[in-house]
Every structure is written in C-alpha cells, then in structure tokens.
Coordinates of C-alpha atoms in Angstrom, one line a residue:
M16 CA -54.4 -55.4 -9.1
M17 CA -51.5 -53.3 -10.4
M18 CA -49.5 -51.0 -8.2
S19 CA -46.8 -48.5 -8.8
F20 CA -43.6 -48.9 -6.9
Y21 CA -40.5 -46.8 -6.5
K22 CA -36.9 -48.0 -5.8
Y23 CA -34.7 -45.9 -3.6
Q24 CA -31.2 -46.4 -2.1
G25 CA -29.3 -44.8 0.7
T26 CA -25.6 -45.6 0.6
G27 CA -26.5 -49.0 -1.0
N28 CA -29.3 -49.8 1.5
D29 CA -32.1 -50.3 -1.0
F30 CA -35.9 -50.2 -0.6
I31 CA -39.1 -50.7 -2.4
I32 CA -41.4 -47.8 -1.5
L33 CA -45.2 -47.6 -2.2
D34 CA -47.7 -44.8 -1.8
N35 CA -50.3 -46.5 0.3
R36 CA -52.4 -43.5 1.3
D37 CA -55.4 -45.3 -0.2
C38 CA -54.7 -48.3 2.1
I39 CA -55.0 -50.9 -0.7
F40 CA -51.7 -52.7 -0.2
P41 CA -52.2 -56.0 1.7
K42 CA -49.6 -55.3 4.4
K43 CA -50.6 -58.4 6.4
N44 CA -49.4 -60.6 3.6
N45 CA -45.9 -61.3 4.8
S46 CA -45.1 -63.8 2.0
L47 CA -46.0 -61.2 -0.6
I48 CA -43.7 -58.6 0.9
A49 CA -40.9 -61.2 1.1
S50 CA -41.4 -62.2 -2.5
L51 CA -41.2 -58.5 -3.7
C52 CA -37.9 -58.1 -1.8
N53 CA -36.5 -61.3 -3.2
R54 CA -33.5 -60.4 -5.4
N55 CA -33.9 -63.4 -7.7
F56 CA -37.7 -63.7 -8.1
G57 CA -39.0 -60.2 -7.2
I58 CA -38.0 -56.5 -7.4
G59 CA -35.2 -57.0 -4.9
A60 CA -34.5 -54.9 -1.8
D61 CA -33.3 -54.8 1.8
G62 CA -36.8 -53.8 2.8
L63 CA -40.2 -52.5 1.8
I64 CA -41.7 -49.2 3.0
L65 CA -45.3 -47.9 2.8
L66 CA -46.1 -44.2 2.9
E67 CA -49.5 -43.7 4.6
D68 CA -51.5 -40.7 5.9
D69 CA -51.1 -39.5 9.4
E70 CA -53.3 -36.9 11.2
N71 CA -50.6 -35.1 13.1
S72 CA -47.7 -35.2 10.6
D73 CA -46.9 -35.0 6.9
F74 CA -47.0 -38.8 6.5
K75 CA -46.5 -42.2 8.3
M76 CA -43.7 -44.7 7.5
V77 CA -44.5 -48.4 7.8
Y78 CA -41.3 -50.5 7.4
F79 CA -40.9 -54.2 6.6
N80 CA -37.7 -56.2 6.6
A81 CA -36.8 -58.3 3.5
D82 CA -38.2 -61.4 5.3
G83 CA -41.7 -59.8 5.1
N84 CA -42.1 -58.9 8.7
E85 CA -42.9 -55.4 10.0
S86 CA -39.9 -54.2 11.9
T87 CA -38.4 -51.5 14.0
M88 CA -37.0 -48.2 12.7
C89 CA -34.7 -48.2 9.6
G90 CA -32.6 -45.1 9.4
N91 CA -31.6 -45.2 5.7
G92 CA -35.2 -46.3 4.9
G93 CA -36.4 -43.2 6.8
R94 CA -34.1 -41.0 4.7
C95 CA -35.3 -42.6 1.5
M96 CA -38.9 -42.2 2.6
V97 CA -38.2 -38.5 3.1
A98 CA -36.8 -38.3 -0.5
F99 CA -39.9 -40.1 -1.8
A100 CA -42.3 -37.8 0.1
K101 CA -40.4 -34.8 -1.4
K102 CA -41.0 -36.3 -4.8
L103 CA -44.7 -36.5 -4.0
Q104 CA -44.5 -32.8 -3.0
L105 CA -45.8 -33.5 0.5
F106 CA -43.4 -30.9 1.9
D107 CA -40.8 -28.3 0.8
K108 CA -37.5 -28.5 2.8
T109 CA -38.4 -29.7 6.2
T110 CA -40.8 -32.5 7.3
K111 CA -42.2 -34.3 10.3
F112 CA -43.4 -37.9 10.0
L113 CA -44.5 -40.8 12.2
A114 CA -42.6 -44.1 12.4
I115 CA -42.8 -47.1 14.7
D116 CA -40.5 -45.5 17.2
G117 CA -42.2 -42.1 17.3
V118 CA -42.1 -38.8 15.4
H119 CA -39.1 -37.9 13.3
H120 CA -38.0 -34.6 11.8
A121 CA -36.0 -34.3 8.7
T122 CA -34.6 -31.9 6.1
I123 CA -33.6 -32.4 2.5
E124 CA -31.1 -30.5 0.4
A125 CA -30.3 -31.7 -3.1
S126 CA -29.8 -35.5 -2.6
T127 CA -28.7 -35.3 1.1
V128 CA -31.3 -36.1 3.7
S129 CA -30.7 -35.4 7.4
L130 CA -32.9 -37.4 9.7
Q131 CA -33.4 -36.8 13.4
M132 CA -33.2 -40.1 15.3
I133 CA -34.6 -41.0 18.7
D134 CA -32.7 -40.0 21.8
V135 CA -30.6 -42.7 23.4
H136 CA -30.4 -42.8 27.1
E137 CA -28.9 -46.3 27.7
V138 CA -25.7 -47.6 26.3
K139 CA -24.6 -51.0 27.7
V140 CA -20.8 -51.4 27.8
S141 CA -19.4 -54.9 28.2
K142 CA -15.8 -56.2 27.9
K143 CA -15.8 -56.9 24.2
S144 CA -18.9 -55.0 22.8
I145 CA -21.5 -52.3 23.3
F146 CA -25.3 -52.7 22.9
T147 CA -27.7 -49.8 22.3
D148 CA -31.1 -49.2 20.7
T149 CA -31.2 -46.4 18.1
G150 CA -34.7 -47.3 16.9
S151 CA -33.5 -50.9 16.3
P152 CA -31.2 -53.0 18.5
H153 CA -27.5 -52.9 17.7
H154 CA -24.4 -54.8 18.9
V155 CA -21.1 -53.0 18.2
E156 CA -17.6 -54.6 18.2
I157 CA -14.2 -53.1 17.3
V158 CA -12.1 -55.5 15.1
D159 CA -8.9 -55.5 13.2
H160 CA -8.6 -55.8 9.4
L161 CA -12.3 -55.1 8.8
D162 CA -12.0 -55.5 5.0
D163 CA -11.1 -59.2 5.5
Y164 CA -13.3 -59.9 8.5
P165 CA -15.8 -62.8 8.2
V166 CA -18.8 -60.6 9.0
V167 CA -21.6 -63.0 8.3
E168 CA -20.0 -66.0 10.1
Q169 CA -19.1 -64.0 13.2
A170 CA -22.4 -62.1 13.3
R171 CA -24.4 -65.3 13.3
K172 CA -22.3 -66.8 16.1
I173 CA -22.9 -63.7 18.2
I174 CA -26.7 -63.8 17.5
N175 CA -27.0 -67.5 18.3
T176 CA -25.1 -67.0 21.5
N177 CA -26.6 -63.7 22.8
Y178 CA -29.7 -62.7 20.8
S179 CA -31.3 -65.8 19.4
A180 CA -34.8 -65.0 20.8
E181 CA -35.4 -61.8 18.9
G182 CA -32.2 -61.4 16.8
C183 CA -30.1 -58.3 16.6
N184 CA -28.2 -56.2 14.2
I185 CA -24.4 -56.7 14.5
N186 CA -21.9 -54.0 13.6
F187 CA -18.1 -54.5 13.2
V188 CA -16.0 -51.4 13.4
E189 CA -12.4 -50.3 12.5
Q190 CA -11.2 -46.8 13.6
L191 CA -9.6 -44.7 10.8
N192 CA -9.0 -41.5 12.8
D193 CA -10.5 -39.6 15.8
E194 CA -13.7 -38.9 14.0
T195 CA -13.9 -41.5 11.2
F196 CA -14.8 -45.2 11.5
K197 CA -15.3 -47.9 8.9
V198 CA -18.4 -50.1 9.5
R199 CA -19.8 -53.4 8.2
T200 CA -23.2 -54.5 9.4
Y201 CA -25.2 -57.7 9.5
E202 CA -28.9 -56.9 9.5
R203 CA -31.6 -59.0 11.1
G204 CA -34.6 -59.6 8.8
V205 CA -32.2 -59.6 5.9
E206 CA -30.1 -62.2 7.7
N207 CA -27.0 -61.1 5.8
E208 CA -24.6 -58.3 5.5
T209 CA -25.9 -55.1 3.8
L210 CA -24.1 -52.3 2.1
A211 CA -25.2 -49.9 4.9
C212 CA -27.4 -49.5 7.9
G213 CA -28.6 -46.1 9.2
T214 CA -29.5 -47.1 12.7
G215 CA -26.3 -49.2 12.8
A216 CA -24.2 -46.1 11.8
T217 CA -25.9 -44.2 14.5
A218 CA -25.2 -46.9 17.1
V219 CA -21.6 -47.1 16.1
A220 CA -21.2 -43.3 16.4
I221 CA -22.6 -43.3 19.9
A222 CA -20.7 -46.4 20.9
M223 CA -17.4 -44.9 19.8
H224 CA -18.0 -41.8 21.7
K225 CA -19.1 -43.7 24.8
M226 CA -15.9 -45.8 24.7
N227 CA -13.8 -42.6 24.4
K228 CA -12.6 -43.7 21.0
S229 CA -13.6 -40.3 19.7
S230 CA -13.9 -36.9 21.3
S231 CA -16.0 -35.5 18.5
N232 CA -19.8 -35.2 18.4
Q233 CA -19.8 -35.3 14.7
I234 CA -18.8 -38.8 13.5
K235 CA -18.1 -39.9 9.9
L236 CA -19.0 -43.5 9.0
V237 CA -17.5 -45.2 6.0
V238 CA -19.8 -48.1 4.9
L239 CA -19.7 -50.4 2.0
G240 CA -22.2 -48.3 0.0
G241 CA -20.7 -44.9 0.7
N242 CA -20.4 -42.4 3.6
L243 CA -22.8 -41.3 6.4
E244 CA -22.5 -38.8 9.2
V245 CA -23.9 -38.7 12.7
Q246 CA -24.1 -35.7 14.9
F247 CA -25.4 -35.6 18.5
N248 CA -25.3 -33.9 21.8
A249 CA -23.8 -35.9 24.7
E250 CA -24.5 -35.1 28.3
Q251 CA -24.5 -37.2 31.5
G252 CA -24.5 -40.5 29.5
S253 CA -27.5 -39.6 27.3
Y254 CA -27.4 -38.8 23.6
T255 CA -29.9 -36.3 22.2
N256 CA -30.5 -34.3 19.0
I257 CA -29.0 -37.2 17.0
V258 CA -29.0 -36.5 13.3
L259 CA -28.1 -39.1 10.6
S260 CA -27.1 -37.5 7.3
G261 CA -26.3 -38.9 3.9
P262 CA -27.5 -39.4 0.3
A263 CA -30.9 -40.8 -0.5
T264 CA -31.3 -41.5 -4.2
F265 CA -34.2 -42.5 -6.6
V266 CA -33.2 -45.5 -8.6
F267 CA -36.2 -46.5 -10.8
E268 CA -40.0 -46.9 -10.8
G269 CA -42.4 -49.5 -12.2
T270 CA -45.6 -51.3 -11.8
I271 CA -46.2 -54.8 -10.4
A272 CA -49.2 -57.1 -10.0
I273 CA -50.4 -57.5 -6.4
S274 CA -52.7 -60.3 -5.7

C-alpha cells in the first residue's frame, strides 16, 4: 500500500504527518513508525503525527515519538499539525482540535502558528530544578555556558537518577535577559537532544517566571532551531491562557510503501 506523507518542521523539530481520516494507517505497528522516523533508513523525523477525524472539533492529532510509541502532547508537532490542516483547507484562520491532553485552540498567520497549551496548576520547585507538566513532563535546570554544556550526558544521568521508570524531557537553560532564555532540550522517545521542543519551551517559560527569574508574562525562547515565544496569565500559582507561538514550515512531500 502506498501512502502520501508530508514533512513539516517547527524551529527544527521535524515531523512526518499523514492524513489518516480514512483510518488505513497501521498505527499499532510501532516498529513501522520507528522505521519511518529513522534518519538513516527511513524518512527521518523527531516524531510521526496522524491527522484523523473528530466529531467535536476540526480534527484529531495522534502523536508518536521517534521510537514508535504513542506519546503525550508535542507542542511543535501540534503547531505543525495546524499548518498541515490549513494546507488541507480544514479551517481558515482559527481552529480547534483534539489531542491526547484535551482540546487545543490555535491560530495561523503566514508561517506563524500560535497554539493554546493546557493550563498548568502545579509547578514543583526543588533546590536545583523545577518539574512541571505542560502536556508532557519536563525537568528544567539553569546552567552556565549552555553552548558548551554536555546536554545528552547530563540529561541521561538525571533521567536514570530521577525518572527512569517513565522517562522525562530534560531542559537546560541560560538566561539572556529578563524576558529571554536560551534552551537546549533532551527529548524522551527520541532519546537525544533535539533542535527544539514546544512543550519544553513552555515549561521553561513557566519555570523561569515561577523562580522569579523573569517578571514578564511574555517569554522569548532561543532554541537551536530558531525562536519561540510563550505568553501566559499567572495568578495564585497557576498558569492559564498559555500560548506557544513560532514558525511551522512545510518541507517536502512524497509517497512511501506501507506494509
């Protein structure tokens, strides 16, 4: 069976996207998904996303990590999915879609997609780090000299020590000014550093505000693949109306044999 696929990227976070409204893609085949995401023997991507029908919204997003397993929310993947749905003419400027963590609203203007993330009501602050869930679990640490920091080595140590059962996304942060932070992220499911992470950028923005590193509710994140922005309302320890914004770009399309 031949299927069309579409490659999108959001600040370097890249995804294989398929229109699965006819429900023909074998989404229980984890090894197939992993092989498609493999950068040496497949198309290559940080994850694979299926667009499916949903009765109560414009579409449904089903997300798989590069290891082939269905996973939690992916912020940049969600933004790329919105750009793809726009290409399919499923909406005009604003959309509502269902993901694993609930309903999301989004807008698109030119190549910029702004995605409303889930509210965050719990941010756990420890001596050296912060943990919060922005649709996916994230550990956040401030470090010096981020450009030279051994991200993969240190992230794996943190995971093995604190999160080995289910894994975790690990974010290392360097402050540039009151409202701008440089971020590097190790993503579970990819088990490596990626060029960007949307839920990670969201977690960092919230963590920096929570730690009083920033007084702004509009945080700029400099990631390896470009720039993202996170806006939110903060009140009594909760973060609501969180919006992740940045570019989401079509790369190429093709067909591949699915067996």
